[in-house]
CSV table of C-alpha atoms in Angstrom, one decimal:
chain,number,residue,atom,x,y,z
A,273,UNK,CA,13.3,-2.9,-18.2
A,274,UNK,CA,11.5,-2.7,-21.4
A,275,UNK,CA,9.3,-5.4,-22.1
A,276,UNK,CA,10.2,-5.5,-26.2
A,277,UNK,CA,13.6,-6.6,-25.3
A,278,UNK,CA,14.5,-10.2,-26.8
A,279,UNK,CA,14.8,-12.8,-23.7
A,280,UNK,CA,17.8,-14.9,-23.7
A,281,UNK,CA,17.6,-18.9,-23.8
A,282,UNK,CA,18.6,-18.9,-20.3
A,283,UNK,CA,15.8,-16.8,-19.0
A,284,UNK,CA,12.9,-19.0,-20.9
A,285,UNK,CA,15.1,-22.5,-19.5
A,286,UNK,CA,14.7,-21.3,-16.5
A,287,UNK,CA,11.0,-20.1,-16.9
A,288,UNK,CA,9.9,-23.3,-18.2
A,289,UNK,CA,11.6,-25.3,-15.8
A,290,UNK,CA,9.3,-23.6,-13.3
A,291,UNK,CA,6.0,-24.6,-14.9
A,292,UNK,CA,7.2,-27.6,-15.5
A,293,UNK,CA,7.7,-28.1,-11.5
A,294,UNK,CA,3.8,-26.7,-11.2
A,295,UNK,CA,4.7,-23.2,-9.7
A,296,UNK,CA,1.3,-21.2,-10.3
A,297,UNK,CA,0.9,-17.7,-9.3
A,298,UNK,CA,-2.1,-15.2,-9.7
A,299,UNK,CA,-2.0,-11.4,-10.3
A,300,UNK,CA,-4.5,-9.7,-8.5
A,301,UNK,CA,-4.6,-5.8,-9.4
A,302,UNK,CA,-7.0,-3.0,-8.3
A,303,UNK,CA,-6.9,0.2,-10.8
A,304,UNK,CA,-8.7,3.3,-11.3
A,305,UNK,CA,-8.1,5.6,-14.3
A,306,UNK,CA,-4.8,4.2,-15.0
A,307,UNK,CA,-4.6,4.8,-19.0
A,308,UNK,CA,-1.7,6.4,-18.9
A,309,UNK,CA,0.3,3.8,-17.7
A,310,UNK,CA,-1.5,0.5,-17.7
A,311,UNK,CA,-0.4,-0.4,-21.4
A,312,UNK,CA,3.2,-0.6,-20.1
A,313,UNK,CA,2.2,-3.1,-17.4
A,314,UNK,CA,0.4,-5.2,-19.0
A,315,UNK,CA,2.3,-5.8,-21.7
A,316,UNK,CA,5.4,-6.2,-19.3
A,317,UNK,CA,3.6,-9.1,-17.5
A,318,UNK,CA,2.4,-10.4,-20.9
A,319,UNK,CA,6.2,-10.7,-21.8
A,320,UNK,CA,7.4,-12.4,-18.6
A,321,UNK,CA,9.8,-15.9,-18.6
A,322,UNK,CA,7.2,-17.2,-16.0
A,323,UNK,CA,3.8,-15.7,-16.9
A,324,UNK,CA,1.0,-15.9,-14.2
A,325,UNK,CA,-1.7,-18.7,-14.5
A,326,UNK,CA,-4.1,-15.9,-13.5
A,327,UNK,CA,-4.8,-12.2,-13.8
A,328,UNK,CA,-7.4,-10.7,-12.2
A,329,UNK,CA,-8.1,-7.1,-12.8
A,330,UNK,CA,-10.2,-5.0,-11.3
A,331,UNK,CA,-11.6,-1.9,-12.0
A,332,UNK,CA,-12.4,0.1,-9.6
A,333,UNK,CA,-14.8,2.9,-11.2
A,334,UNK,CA,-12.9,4.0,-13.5
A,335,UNK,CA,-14.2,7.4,-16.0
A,336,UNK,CA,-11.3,7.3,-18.6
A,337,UNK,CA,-9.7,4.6,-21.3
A,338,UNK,CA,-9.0,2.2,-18.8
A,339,UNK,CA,-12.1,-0.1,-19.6
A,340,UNK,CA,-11.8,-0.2,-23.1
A,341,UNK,CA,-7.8,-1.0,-22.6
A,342,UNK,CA,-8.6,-3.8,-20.3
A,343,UNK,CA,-11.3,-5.2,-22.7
A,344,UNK,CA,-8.7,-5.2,-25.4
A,345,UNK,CA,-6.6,-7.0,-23.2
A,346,UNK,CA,-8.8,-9.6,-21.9
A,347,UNK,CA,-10.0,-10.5,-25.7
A,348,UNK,CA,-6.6,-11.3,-26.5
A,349,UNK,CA,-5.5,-13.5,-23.5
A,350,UNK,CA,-8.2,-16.0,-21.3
A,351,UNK,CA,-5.8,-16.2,-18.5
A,352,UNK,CA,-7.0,-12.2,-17.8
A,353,UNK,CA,-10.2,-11.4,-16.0
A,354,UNK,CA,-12.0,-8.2,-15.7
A,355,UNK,CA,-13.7,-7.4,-12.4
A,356,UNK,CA,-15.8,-3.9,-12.5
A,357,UNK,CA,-16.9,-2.0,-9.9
A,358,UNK,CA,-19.3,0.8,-9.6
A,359,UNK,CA,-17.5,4.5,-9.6
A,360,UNK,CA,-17.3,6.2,-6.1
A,361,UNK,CA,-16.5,9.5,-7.3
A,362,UNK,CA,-12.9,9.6,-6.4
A,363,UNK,CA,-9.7,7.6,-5.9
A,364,UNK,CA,-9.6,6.0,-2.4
A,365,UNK,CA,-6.1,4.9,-1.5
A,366,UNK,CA,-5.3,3.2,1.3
A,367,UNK,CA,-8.4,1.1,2.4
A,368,UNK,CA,-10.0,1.8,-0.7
A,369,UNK,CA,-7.5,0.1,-2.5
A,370,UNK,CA,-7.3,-2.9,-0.5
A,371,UNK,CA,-11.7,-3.2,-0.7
A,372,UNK,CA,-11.0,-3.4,-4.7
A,373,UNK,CA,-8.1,-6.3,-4.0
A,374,UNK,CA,-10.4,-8.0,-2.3
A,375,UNK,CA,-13.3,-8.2,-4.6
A,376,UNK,CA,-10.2,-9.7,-6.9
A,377,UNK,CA,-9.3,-11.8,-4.4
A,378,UNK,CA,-12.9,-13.2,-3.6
A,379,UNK,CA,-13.4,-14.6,-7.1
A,380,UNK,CA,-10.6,-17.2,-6.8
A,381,UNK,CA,-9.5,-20.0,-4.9
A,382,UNK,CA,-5.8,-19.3,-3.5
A,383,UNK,CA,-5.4,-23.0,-2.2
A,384,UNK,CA,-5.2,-23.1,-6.5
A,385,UNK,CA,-2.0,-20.8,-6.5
A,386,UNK,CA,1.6,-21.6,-4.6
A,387,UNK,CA,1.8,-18.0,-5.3
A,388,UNK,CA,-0.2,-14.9,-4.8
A,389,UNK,CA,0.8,-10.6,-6.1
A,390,UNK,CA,-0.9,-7.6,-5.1
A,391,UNK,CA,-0.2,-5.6,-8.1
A,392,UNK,CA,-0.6,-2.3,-9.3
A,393,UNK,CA,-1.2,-1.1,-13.2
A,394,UNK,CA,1.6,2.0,-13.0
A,395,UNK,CA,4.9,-0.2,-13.2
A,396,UNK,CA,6.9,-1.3,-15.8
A,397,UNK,CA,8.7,-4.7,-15.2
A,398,UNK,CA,11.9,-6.6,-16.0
A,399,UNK,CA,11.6,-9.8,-17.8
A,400,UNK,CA,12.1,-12.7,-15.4
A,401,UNK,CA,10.6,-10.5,-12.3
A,402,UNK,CA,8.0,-13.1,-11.3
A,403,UNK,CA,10.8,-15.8,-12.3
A,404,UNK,CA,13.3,-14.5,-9.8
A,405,UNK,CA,11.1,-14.1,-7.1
A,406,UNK,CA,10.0,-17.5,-6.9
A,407,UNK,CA,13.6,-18.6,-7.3
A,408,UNK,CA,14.6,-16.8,-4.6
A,409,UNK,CA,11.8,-18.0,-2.3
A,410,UNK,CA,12.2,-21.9,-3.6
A,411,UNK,CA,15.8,-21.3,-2.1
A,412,UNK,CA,14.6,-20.1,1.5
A,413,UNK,CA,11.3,-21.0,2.7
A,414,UNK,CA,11.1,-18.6,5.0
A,415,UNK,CA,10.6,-16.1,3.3
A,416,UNK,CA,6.6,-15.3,3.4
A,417,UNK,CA,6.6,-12.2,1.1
A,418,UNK,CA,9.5,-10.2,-1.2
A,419,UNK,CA,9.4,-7.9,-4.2
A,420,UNK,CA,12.2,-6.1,-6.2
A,421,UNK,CA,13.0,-2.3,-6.0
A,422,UNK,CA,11.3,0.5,-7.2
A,423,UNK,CA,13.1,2.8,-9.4
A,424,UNK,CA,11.8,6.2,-11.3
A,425,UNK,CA,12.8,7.5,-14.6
A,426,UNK,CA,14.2,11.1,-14.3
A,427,UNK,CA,16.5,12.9,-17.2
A,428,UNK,CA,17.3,9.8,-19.2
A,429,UNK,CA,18.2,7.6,-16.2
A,430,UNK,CA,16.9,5.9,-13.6
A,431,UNK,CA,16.7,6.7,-9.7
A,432,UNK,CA,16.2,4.2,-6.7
A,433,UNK,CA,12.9,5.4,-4.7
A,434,UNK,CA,14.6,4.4,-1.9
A,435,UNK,CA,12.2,2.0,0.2
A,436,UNK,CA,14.1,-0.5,2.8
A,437,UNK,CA,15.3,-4.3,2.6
A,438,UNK,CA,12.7,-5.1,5.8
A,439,UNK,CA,9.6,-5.0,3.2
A,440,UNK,CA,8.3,-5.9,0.2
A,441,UNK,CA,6.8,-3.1,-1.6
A,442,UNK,CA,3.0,-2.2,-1.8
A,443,UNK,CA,3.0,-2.0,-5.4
A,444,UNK,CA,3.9,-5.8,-6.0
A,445,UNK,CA,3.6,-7.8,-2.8
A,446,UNK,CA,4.7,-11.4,-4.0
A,447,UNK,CA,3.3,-13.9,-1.6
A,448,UNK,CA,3.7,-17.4,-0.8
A,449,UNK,CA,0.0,-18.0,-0.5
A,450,UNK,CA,-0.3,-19.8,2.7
A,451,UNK,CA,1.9,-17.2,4.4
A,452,UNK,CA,-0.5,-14.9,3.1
A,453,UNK,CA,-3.3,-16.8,4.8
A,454,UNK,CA,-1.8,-17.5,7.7
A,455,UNK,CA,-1.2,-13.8,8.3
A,456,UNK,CA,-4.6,-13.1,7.7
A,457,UNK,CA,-4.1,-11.1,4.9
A,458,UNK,CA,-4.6,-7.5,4.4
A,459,UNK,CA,-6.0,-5.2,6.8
A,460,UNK,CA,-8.4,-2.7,5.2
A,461,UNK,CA,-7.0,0.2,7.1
A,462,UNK,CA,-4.0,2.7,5.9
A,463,UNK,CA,-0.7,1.6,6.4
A,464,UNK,CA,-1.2,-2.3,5.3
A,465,UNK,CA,1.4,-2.7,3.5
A,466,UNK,CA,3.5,-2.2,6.9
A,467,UNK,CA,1.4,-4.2,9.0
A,468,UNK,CA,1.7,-7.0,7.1
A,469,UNK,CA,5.5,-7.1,6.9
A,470,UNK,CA,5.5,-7.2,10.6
A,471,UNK,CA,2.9,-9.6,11.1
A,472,UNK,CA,4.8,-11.8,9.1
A,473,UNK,CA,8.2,-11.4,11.2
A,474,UNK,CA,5.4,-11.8,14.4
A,475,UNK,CA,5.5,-15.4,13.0
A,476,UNK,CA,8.9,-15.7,12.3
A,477,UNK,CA,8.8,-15.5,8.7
A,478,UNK,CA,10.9,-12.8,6.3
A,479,UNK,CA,9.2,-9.7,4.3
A,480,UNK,CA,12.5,-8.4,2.3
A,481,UNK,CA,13.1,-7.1,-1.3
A,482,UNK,CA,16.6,-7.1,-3.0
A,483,UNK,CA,17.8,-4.5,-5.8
A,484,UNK,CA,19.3,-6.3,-8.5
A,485,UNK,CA,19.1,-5.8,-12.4
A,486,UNK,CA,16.6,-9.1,-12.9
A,487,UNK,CA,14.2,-7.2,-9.9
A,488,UNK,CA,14.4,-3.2,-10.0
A,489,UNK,CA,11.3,-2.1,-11.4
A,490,UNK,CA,9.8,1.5,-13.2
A,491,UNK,CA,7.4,2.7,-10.9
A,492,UNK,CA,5.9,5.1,-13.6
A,493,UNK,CA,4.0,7.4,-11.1
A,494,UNK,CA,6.0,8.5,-7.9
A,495,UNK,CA,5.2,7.0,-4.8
A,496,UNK,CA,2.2,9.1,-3.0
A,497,UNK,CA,1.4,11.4,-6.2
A,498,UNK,CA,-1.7,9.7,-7.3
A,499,UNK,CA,-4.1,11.7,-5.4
A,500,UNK,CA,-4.0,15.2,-4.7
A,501,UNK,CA,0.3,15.8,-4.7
A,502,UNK,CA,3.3,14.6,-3.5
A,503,UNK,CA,3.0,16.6,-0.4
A,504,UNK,CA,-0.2,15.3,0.6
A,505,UNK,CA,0.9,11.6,0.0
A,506,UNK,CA,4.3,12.4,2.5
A,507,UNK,CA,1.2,13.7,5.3
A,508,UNK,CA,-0.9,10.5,4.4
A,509,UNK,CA,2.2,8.8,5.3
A,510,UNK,CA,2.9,10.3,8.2
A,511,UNK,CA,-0.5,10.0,9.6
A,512,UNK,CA,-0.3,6.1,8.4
A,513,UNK,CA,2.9,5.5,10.5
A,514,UNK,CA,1.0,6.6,13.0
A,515,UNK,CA,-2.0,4.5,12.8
A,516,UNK,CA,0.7,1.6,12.6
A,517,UNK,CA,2.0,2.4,16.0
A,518,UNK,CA,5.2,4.0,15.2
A,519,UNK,CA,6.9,5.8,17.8
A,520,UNK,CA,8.4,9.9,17.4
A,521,UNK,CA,11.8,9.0,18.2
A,522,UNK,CA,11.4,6.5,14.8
A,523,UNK,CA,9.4,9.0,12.6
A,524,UNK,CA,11.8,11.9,12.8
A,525,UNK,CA,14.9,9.4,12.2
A,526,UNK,CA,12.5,8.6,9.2
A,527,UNK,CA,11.8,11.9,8.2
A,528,UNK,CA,15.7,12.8,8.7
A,529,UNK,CA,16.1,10.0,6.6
A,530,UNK,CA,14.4,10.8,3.6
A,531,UNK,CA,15.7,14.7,3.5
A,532,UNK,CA,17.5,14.0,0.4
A,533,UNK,CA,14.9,12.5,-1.4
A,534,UNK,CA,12.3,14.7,-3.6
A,535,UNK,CA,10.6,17.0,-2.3
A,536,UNK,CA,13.9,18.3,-0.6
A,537,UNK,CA,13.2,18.7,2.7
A,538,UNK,CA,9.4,19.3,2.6
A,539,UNK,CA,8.6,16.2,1.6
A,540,UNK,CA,10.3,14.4,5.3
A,541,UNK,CA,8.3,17.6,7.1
A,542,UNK,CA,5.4,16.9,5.4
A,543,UNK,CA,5.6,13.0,6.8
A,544,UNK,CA,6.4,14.5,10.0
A,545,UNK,CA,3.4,16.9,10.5
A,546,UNK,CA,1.4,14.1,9.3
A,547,UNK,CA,2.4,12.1,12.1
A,548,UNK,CA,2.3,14.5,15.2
A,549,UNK,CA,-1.1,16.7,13.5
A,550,UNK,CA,-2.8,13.0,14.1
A,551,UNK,CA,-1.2,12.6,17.7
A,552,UNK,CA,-2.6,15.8,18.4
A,553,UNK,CA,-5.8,15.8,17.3
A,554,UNK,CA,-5.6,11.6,19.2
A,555,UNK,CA,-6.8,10.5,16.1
A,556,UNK,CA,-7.7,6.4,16.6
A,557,UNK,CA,-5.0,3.7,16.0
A,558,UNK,CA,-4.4,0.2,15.1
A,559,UNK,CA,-6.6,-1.8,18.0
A,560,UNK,CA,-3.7,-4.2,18.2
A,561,UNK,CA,-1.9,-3.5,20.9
A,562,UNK,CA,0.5,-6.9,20.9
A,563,UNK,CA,1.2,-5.6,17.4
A,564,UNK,CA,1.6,-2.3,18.6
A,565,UNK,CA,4.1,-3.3,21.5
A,566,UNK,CA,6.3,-5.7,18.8
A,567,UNK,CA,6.4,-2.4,16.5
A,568,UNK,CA,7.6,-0.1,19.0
A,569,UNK,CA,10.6,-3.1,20.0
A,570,UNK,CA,11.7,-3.6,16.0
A,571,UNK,CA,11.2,0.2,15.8
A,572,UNK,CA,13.4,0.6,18.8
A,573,UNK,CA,16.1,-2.7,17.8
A,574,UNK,CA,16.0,-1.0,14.4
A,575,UNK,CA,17.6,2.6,15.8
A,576,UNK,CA,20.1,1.0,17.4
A,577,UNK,CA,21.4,-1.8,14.9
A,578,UNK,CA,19.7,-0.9,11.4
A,579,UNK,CA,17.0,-2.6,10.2
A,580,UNK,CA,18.2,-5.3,8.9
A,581,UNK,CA,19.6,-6.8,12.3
A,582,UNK,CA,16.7,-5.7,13.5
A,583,UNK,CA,14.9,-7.8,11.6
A,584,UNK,CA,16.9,-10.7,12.4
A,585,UNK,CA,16.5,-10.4,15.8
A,586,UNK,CA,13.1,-10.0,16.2
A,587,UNK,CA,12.5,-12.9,13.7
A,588,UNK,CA,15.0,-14.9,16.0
A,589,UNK,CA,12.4,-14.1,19.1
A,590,UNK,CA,9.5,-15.4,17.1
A,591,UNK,CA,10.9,-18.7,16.2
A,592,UNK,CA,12.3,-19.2,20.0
């Protein structure tokens, strides 16, 4: 995981025999305030067997260190650019963050990129991350979008956060750009980075991550803590699922699911209130309802054979 750690031959072989077959990728990153972290992300892309061709960063408003590390940054390395945005006052997840991706994403050309990463500045990554992943797409085109696993440093050790095989994770979605277009992208609504995993399958394509040593990642802030607590990011969940088009039966398997997982126990009833406070309250959801109807079946295919056969079938209906 750390990014000071000497790569073997094989690992920069294998990296140059990518850019030698003209595999480019862009990095496209919204932040806010992240100077507590960032340093250990960008120095952990900077060290990669397969570096990007392009990073695009940009800052959403931040008020602490973040410009003047990013400065720093870009100085030393052209293949970094700075977008800044004007400070709203607060952190906005959810659509917010997808507005700031955007005004990344709006400064290139994709059609210039085979590949395309949402990522955020609060991870720490192994050394031939990017590498892998485009290995492991090169060897099934199917696959429209993956990303490794997400794992938190806790009394010395590490500890899997625990997200599922059917998605590739929010905080580096790795794309192959013309699945990303074809899909229409993000939505700029809460709960994108499960939309998108499903529209993908809609068009019988693959969103799937894989834990193994050259892809488990240090996600240096715990999933749903970067606003106002860990509590309130479980009900933002909740009320995202939701807005998704996720069924009860579903969210309290989900909920039951995660029990185990910090918070004990309040965390998977904080998801849950999330979710029925907004049915009661018939707060607005996706307007898709042919998306909504092919949740509800993987949701449904997915309680009774597991996700990943789940998965499999529904991406079996698509193709047929």
């Amino acid at each position: 995981m750390n990014s000071r750690v000497s790569e073997p031959a094989s690992s920069l072989d294998s990296g140059r025999a990518l850019r030698q077959a003209g595999a480019r990728y862009v990095l496209i990153s919204p932040c806010r305030n992240e100077a507590d972290y960032m340093r250990r992300t960008l120095d952990s892309v900077i060290a990669q067997s397969c570096p990007p061709a392009c990073w695009v960063i940009v800052d959403d408003g931040s008020t602490d260190a973040t410009p003047a590390i990013l400065a720093e940054y870009a100085q030393r390395h052209d293949w970094i650019r700075i977008v800044t945005r004007p400070d709203r006052g607060r952190r906005s997840v959810g659509p917010g963050v997808i507005d700031a991706f955007y005004a990344g994403f709006d400064t290139i050309d994709p059609n210039a990129f085979d590949f395309l990463c949402k990522l955020d500045l609060d991870l720490s990554l192994p050394l031939r991350y990017f590498e892998r992943l485009m290995e492991k797409m090169d060897a099934d085109p199917s696959i429209a979008t993956c990303s490794g696993k997400a794992y938190l440093e806790e009394n010395g050790g590490l500890v899997n956060e625990r997200h599922g095989d059917d998605t590739s994770l929010g905080m580096t979605k790795f794309y192959r750009t013309r699945c990303f277009l074809a899909i229409g992208g993000f939505v700029r609504e809460v709960m994108w980075d499960g939309i998108d995993c499903h529209r993908c399958r809609m068009l019988g394509w693959k969103a799937c991550s894989w834990d193994e040593p050259d892809l488990r990642f240090i996600h240096l802030r715990p999933m749903g803590s970067s606003q106002s607590g860990i509590l309130t990011g479980r009900m933002r969940h909740g009320f995202g699922q939701y807005f998704m088009g996720t069924g009860l039966l579903f969210m309290v398997a989900s909920a039951v699911g995660r029990i185990n997982q910090k918070p004990y126990l309040f965390g998977s009833l904080a998801m849950l209130w999330g979710w029925l406070r907004s049915a009661l309250l018939r707060l607005p959801r996706y307007e898709d309802p042919q998306f909504r109807a092919y949740l509800r079946r993987y949701q449904w295919l997915a309680l009774r054979h597991g996700k990943r056969r789940a998965a499999e079938l529904m991406m079996s209906g698509a193709r047929n």
